[in-house]
GROMACS .gro file of C-alpha atoms in nm:
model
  191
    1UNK     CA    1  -4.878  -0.189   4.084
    2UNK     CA    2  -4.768   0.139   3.905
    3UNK     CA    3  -4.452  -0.057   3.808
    4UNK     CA    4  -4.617  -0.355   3.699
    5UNK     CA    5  -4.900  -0.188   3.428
    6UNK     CA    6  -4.603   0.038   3.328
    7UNK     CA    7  -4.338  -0.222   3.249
    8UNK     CA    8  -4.606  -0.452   3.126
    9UNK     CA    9  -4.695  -0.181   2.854
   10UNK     CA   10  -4.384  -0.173   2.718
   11UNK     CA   11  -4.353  -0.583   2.695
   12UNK     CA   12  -4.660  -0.570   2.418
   13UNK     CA   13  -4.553  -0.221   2.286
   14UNK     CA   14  -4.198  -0.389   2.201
   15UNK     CA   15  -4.175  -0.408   1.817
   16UNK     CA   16  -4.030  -0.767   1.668
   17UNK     CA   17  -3.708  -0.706   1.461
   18UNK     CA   18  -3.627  -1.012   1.189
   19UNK     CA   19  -3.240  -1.026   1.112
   20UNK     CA   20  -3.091  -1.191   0.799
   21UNK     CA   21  -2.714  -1.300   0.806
   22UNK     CA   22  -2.521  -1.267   0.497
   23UNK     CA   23  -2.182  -1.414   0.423
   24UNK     CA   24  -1.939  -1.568   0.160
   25UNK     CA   25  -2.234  -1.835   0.031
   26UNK     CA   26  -2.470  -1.499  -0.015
   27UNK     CA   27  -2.175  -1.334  -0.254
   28UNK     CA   28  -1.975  -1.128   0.055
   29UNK     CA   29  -1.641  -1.143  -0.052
   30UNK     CA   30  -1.521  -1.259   0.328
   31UNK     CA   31  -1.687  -1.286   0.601
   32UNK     CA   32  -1.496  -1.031   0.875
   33UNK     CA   33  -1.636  -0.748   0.795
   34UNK     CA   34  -1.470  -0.377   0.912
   35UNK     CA   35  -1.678  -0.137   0.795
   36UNK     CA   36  -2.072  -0.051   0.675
   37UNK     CA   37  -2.192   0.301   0.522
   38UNK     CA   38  -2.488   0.345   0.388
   39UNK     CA   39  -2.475   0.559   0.038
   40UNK     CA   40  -2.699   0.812  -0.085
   41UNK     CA   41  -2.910   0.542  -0.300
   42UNK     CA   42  -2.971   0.324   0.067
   43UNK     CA   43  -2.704   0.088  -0.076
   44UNK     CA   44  -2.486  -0.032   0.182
   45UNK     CA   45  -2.105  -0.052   0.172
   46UNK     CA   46  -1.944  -0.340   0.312
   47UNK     CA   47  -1.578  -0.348   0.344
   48UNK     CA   48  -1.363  -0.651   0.402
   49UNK     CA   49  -1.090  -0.749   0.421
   50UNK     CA   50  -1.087  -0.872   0.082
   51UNK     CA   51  -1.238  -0.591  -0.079
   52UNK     CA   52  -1.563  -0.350  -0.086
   53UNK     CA   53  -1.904  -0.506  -0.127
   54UNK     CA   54  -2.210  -0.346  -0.251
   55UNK     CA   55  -2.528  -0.434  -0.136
   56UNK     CA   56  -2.838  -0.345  -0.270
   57UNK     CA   57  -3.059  -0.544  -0.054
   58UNK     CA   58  -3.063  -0.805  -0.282
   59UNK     CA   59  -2.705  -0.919  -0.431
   60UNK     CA   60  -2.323  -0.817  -0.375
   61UNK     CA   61  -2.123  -0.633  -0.590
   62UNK     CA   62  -1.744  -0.686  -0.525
   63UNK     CA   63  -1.476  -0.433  -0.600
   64UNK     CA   64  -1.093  -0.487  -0.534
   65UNK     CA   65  -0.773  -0.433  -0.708
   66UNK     CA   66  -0.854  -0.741  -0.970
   67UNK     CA   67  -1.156  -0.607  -1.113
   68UNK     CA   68  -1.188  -0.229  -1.028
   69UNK     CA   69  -0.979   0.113  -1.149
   70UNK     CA   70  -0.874   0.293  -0.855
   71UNK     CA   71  -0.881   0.040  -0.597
   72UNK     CA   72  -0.491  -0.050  -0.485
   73UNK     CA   73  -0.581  -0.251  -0.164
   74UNK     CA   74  -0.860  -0.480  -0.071
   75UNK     CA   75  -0.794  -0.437   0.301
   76UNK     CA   76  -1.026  -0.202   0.374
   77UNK     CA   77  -1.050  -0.060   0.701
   78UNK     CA   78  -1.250   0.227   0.760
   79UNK     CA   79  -1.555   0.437   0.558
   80UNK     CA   80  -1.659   0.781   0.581
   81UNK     CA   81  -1.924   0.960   0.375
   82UNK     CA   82  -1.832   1.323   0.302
   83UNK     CA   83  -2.164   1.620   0.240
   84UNK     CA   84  -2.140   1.565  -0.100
   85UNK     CA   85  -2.233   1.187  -0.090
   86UNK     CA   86  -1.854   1.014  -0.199
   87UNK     CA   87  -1.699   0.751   0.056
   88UNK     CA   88  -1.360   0.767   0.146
   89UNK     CA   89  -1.234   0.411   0.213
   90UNK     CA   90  -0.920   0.396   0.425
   91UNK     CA   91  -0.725   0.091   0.313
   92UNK     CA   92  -0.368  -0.070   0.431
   93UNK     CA   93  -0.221   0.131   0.073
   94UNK     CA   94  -0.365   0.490   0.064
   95UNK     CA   95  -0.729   0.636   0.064
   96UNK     CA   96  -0.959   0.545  -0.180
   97UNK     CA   97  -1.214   0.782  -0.294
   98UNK     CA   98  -1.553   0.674  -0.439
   99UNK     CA   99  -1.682   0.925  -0.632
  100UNK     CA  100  -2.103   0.910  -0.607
  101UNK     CA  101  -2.172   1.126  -0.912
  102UNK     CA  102  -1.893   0.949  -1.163
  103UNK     CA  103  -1.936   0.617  -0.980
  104UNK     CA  104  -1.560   0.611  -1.007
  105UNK     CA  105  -1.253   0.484  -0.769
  106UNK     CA  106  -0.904   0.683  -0.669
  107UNK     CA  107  -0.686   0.632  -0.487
  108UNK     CA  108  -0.472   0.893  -0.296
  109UNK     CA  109  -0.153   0.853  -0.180
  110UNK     CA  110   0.070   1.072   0.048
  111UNK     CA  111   0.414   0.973  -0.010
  112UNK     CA  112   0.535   0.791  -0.343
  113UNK     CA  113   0.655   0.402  -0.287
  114UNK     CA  114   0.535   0.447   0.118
  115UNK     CA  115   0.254   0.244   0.184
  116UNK     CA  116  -0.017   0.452   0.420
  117UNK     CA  117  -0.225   0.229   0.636
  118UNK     CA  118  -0.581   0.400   0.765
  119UNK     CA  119  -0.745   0.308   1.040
  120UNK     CA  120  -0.986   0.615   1.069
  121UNK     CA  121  -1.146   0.853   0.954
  122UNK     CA  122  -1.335   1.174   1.064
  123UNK     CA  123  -1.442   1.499   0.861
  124UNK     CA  124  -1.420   1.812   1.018
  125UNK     CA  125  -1.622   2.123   0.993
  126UNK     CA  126  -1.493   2.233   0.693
  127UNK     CA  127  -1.525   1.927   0.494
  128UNK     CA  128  -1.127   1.766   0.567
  129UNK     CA  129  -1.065   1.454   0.654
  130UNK     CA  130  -0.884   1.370   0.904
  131UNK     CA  131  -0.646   1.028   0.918
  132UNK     CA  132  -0.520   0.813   1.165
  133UNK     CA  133  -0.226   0.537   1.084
  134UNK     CA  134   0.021   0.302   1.268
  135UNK     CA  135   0.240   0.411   0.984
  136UNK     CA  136   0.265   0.775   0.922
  137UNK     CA  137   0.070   0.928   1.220
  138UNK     CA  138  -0.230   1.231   1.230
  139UNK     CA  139  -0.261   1.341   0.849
  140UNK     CA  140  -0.496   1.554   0.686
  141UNK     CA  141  -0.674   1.544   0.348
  142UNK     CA  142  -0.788   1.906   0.210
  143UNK     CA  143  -1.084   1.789   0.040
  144UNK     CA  144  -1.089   2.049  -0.222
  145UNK     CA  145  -0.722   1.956  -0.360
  146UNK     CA  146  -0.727   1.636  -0.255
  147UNK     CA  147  -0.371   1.649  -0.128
  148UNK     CA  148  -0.238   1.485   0.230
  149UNK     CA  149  -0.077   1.692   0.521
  150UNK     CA  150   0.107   1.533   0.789
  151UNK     CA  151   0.004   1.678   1.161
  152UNK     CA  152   0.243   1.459   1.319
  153UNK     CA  153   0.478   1.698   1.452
  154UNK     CA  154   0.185   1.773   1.671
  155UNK     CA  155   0.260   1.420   1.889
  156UNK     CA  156   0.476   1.267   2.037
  157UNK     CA  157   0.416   0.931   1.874
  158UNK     CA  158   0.331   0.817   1.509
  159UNK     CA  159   0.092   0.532   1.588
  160UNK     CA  160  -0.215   0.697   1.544
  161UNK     CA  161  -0.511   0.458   1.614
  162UNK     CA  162  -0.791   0.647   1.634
  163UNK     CA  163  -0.951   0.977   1.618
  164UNK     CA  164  -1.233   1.188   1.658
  165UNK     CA  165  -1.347   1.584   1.543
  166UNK     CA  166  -1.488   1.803   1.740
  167UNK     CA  167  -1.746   2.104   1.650
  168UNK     CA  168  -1.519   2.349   1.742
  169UNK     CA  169  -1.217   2.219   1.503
  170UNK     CA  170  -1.033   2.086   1.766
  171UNK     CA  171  -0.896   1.684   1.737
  172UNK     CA  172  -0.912   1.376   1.992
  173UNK     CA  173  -0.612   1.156   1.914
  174UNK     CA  174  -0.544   0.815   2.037
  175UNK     CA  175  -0.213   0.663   2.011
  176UNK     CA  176  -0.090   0.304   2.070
  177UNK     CA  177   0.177   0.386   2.294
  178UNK     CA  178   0.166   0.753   2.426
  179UNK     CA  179  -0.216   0.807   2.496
  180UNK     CA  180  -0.508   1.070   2.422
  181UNK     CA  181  -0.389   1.433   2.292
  182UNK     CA  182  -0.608   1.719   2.280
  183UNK     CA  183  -0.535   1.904   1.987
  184UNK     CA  184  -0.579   2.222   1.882
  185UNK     CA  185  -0.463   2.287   1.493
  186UNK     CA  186  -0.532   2.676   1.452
  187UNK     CA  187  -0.274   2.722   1.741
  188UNK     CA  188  -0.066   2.404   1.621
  189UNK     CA  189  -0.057   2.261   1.997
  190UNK     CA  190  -0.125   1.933   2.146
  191UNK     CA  191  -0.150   1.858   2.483
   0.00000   0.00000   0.00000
């Protein structure tokens, strides 16, 4: 009986939830989308692979290489919001910064003429961002000079997929053909 009242409580306390599903006939540049971040306005950031999309709950602003400064791939393929409110966008050519203040687009390479693929992103305690690619392996952004270090000497493999900061500064890596590492960057050691 307990059971009953209880679970019947939370049948009529259950709040209704009304979706709405946008695609290329609502102005989304494509329809697969690989990434959402919400900005510090509450406008959400779509990324396709066709390009970023702006939403502001009513209509779709596109940016890509066409019609934007700063943009150098429409692949996007990750998002991360650093403290002080930019998005990184991590594209299939470089990083693309999106600067919240200047409402302005860059994109950072790390090697001339060498295309860098992203497929994720995390910030560490200190602001960094961390990289994973297929292409070039564990990188590192310093977010003050904006320049790219390569932790790949770290692994055993260069296919980075994914990866994931912890508290403590320490790094989860996943590759696509050697595993999960365990790294620690202040002793430069991965195990």
């Amino acid at each position: 009986l307990v059971c009953f009242v209880f679970s019947a409580g939370m049948l009529f306390s259950q709040t209704s939830y009304r979706f709405n599903n946008y695609s290329i006939n609502e102005g989304l540049s494509q329809s697969v989308v690989t990434c959402i971040l919400q900005d510090n306005s509450n406008a959400l950031w779509v990324g396709t692979q066709e390009g970023l999309n702006r939403f502001d709950g009513k209509t779709f602003d596109i940016y890509n290489s066409d019609n934007t400064e700063g943009i150098e791939s429409e692949n996007i393929r990750y998002s991360a919001k650093t403290a002080d409110g930019n998005i990184w966008f991590g594209t299939t050519n470089g990083l693309v910064k999106y600067d919240f203040k200047k409402e302005t687009f860059k994109t950072i390479h790390f090697q001339k003429n060498i295309p860098l693929q992203i497929e994720n992103i995390s910030i560490d305690i200190e602001g960094n961002l961390w990289l994973s690619s297929l292409t070039s392996g564990l990188l590192r952004l310093n977010h003050q000079t904006e320049k790219i270090t390569s932790y790949s000497h770290l692994l055993p493999s260069n296919k980075v997929l994914t990866l994931h900061c912890e508290k403590n500064g320490d790094i989860f890596v996943a590759t696509e053909d050697k595993g999960l590492f365990h790294c620690n960057v202040k002793n430069k050691v991965a195990r």
